[in-house]
Short mmCIF file of C-alpha atoms in Angstrom, two decimals:
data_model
loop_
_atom_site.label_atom_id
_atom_site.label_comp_id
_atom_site.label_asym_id
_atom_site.label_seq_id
_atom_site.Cartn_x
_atom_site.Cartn_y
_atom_site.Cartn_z
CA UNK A 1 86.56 99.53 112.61
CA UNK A 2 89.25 97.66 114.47
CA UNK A 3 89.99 93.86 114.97
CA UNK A 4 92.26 92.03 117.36
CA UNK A 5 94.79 90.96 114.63
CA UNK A 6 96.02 90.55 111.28
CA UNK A 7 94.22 87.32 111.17
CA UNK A 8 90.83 88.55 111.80
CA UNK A 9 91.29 91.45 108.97
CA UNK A 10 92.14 88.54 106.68
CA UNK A 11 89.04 86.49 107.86
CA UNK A 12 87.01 89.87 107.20
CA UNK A 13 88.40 89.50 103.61
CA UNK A 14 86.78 86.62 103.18
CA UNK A 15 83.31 86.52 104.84
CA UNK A 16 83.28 89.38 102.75
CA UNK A 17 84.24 87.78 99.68
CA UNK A 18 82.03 85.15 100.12
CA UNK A 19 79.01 87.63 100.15
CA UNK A 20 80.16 88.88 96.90
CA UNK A 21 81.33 92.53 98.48
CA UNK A 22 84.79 93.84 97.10
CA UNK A 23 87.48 94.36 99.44
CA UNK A 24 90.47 96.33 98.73
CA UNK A 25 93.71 95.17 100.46
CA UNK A 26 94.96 94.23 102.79
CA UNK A 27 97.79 97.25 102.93
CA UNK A 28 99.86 97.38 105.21
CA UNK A 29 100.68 101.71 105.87
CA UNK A 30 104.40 102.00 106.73
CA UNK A 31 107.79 100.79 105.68
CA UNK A 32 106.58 96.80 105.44
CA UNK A 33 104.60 97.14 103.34
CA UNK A 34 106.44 99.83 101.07
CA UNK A 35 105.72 102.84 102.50
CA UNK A 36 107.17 105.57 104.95
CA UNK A 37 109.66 104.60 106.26
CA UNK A 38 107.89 106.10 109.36
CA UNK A 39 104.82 104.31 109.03
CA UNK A 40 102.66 103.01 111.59
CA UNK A 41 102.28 99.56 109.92
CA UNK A 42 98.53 99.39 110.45
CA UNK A 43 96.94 96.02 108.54
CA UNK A 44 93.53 97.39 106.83
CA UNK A 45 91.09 96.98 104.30
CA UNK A 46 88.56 99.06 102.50
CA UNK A 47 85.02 98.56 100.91
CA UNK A 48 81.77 99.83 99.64
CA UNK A 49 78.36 98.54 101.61
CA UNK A 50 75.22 98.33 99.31
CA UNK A 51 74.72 101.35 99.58
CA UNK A 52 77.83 103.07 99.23
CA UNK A 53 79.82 104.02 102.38
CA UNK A 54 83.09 103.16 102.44
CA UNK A 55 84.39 101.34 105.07
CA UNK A 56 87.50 100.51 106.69
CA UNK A 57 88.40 97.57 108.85
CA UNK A 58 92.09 97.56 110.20
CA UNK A 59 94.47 96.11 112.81
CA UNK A 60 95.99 98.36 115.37
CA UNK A 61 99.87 99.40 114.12
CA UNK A 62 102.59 97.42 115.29
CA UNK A 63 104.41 98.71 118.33
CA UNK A 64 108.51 99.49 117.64
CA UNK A 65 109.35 96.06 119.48
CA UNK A 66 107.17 94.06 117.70
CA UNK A 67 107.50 95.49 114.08
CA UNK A 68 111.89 94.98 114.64
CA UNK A 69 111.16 91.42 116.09
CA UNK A 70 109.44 91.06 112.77
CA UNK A 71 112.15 92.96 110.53
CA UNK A 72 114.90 90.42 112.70
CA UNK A 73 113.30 87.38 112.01
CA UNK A 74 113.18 88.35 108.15
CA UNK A 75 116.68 89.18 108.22
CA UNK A 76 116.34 92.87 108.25
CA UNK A 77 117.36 95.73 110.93
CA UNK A 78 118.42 93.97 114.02
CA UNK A 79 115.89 93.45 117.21
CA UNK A 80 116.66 95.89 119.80
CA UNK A 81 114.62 96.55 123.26
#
């Protein structure tokens, strides 16, 4: 399922939490957060319903721009348009 923003994946976390349901993550999938250098850095997180299906609630990947605006303002690769 998709959400607006990191935020709201992070408020899912814990209206989740509160009902006692485990989430796993967030992850972030791409070079941010460790991974391919490729990577699409989509912000998700998994979990089980009651009855078992597992379920994933993510934000959409970061777009080039915004991802090096991040990376620049971290002190990493420099922003480029």
């Amino acid at each position: 399922m998709a959400t607006d923003s990191r935020a709201s994946v992070d408020q899912w976390v814990e209206k989740l939490t509160a009902q006692g349901v485990i989430a796993h993550g967030p992850q972030i999938q791409g070079p941010e957060g460790g991974g391919l250098t490729e990577g699409s850095g989509s912000y998700t997180i998994f979990f089980h319903d009651p009855n078992g299906v597992f379920f994933e609630i993510f934000a959409e990947p970061l777009t080039v721009r915004q991802y090096r605006q991040q990376a620049a303002a971290r002190g990493g690769e420099a922003e480029a348009d």
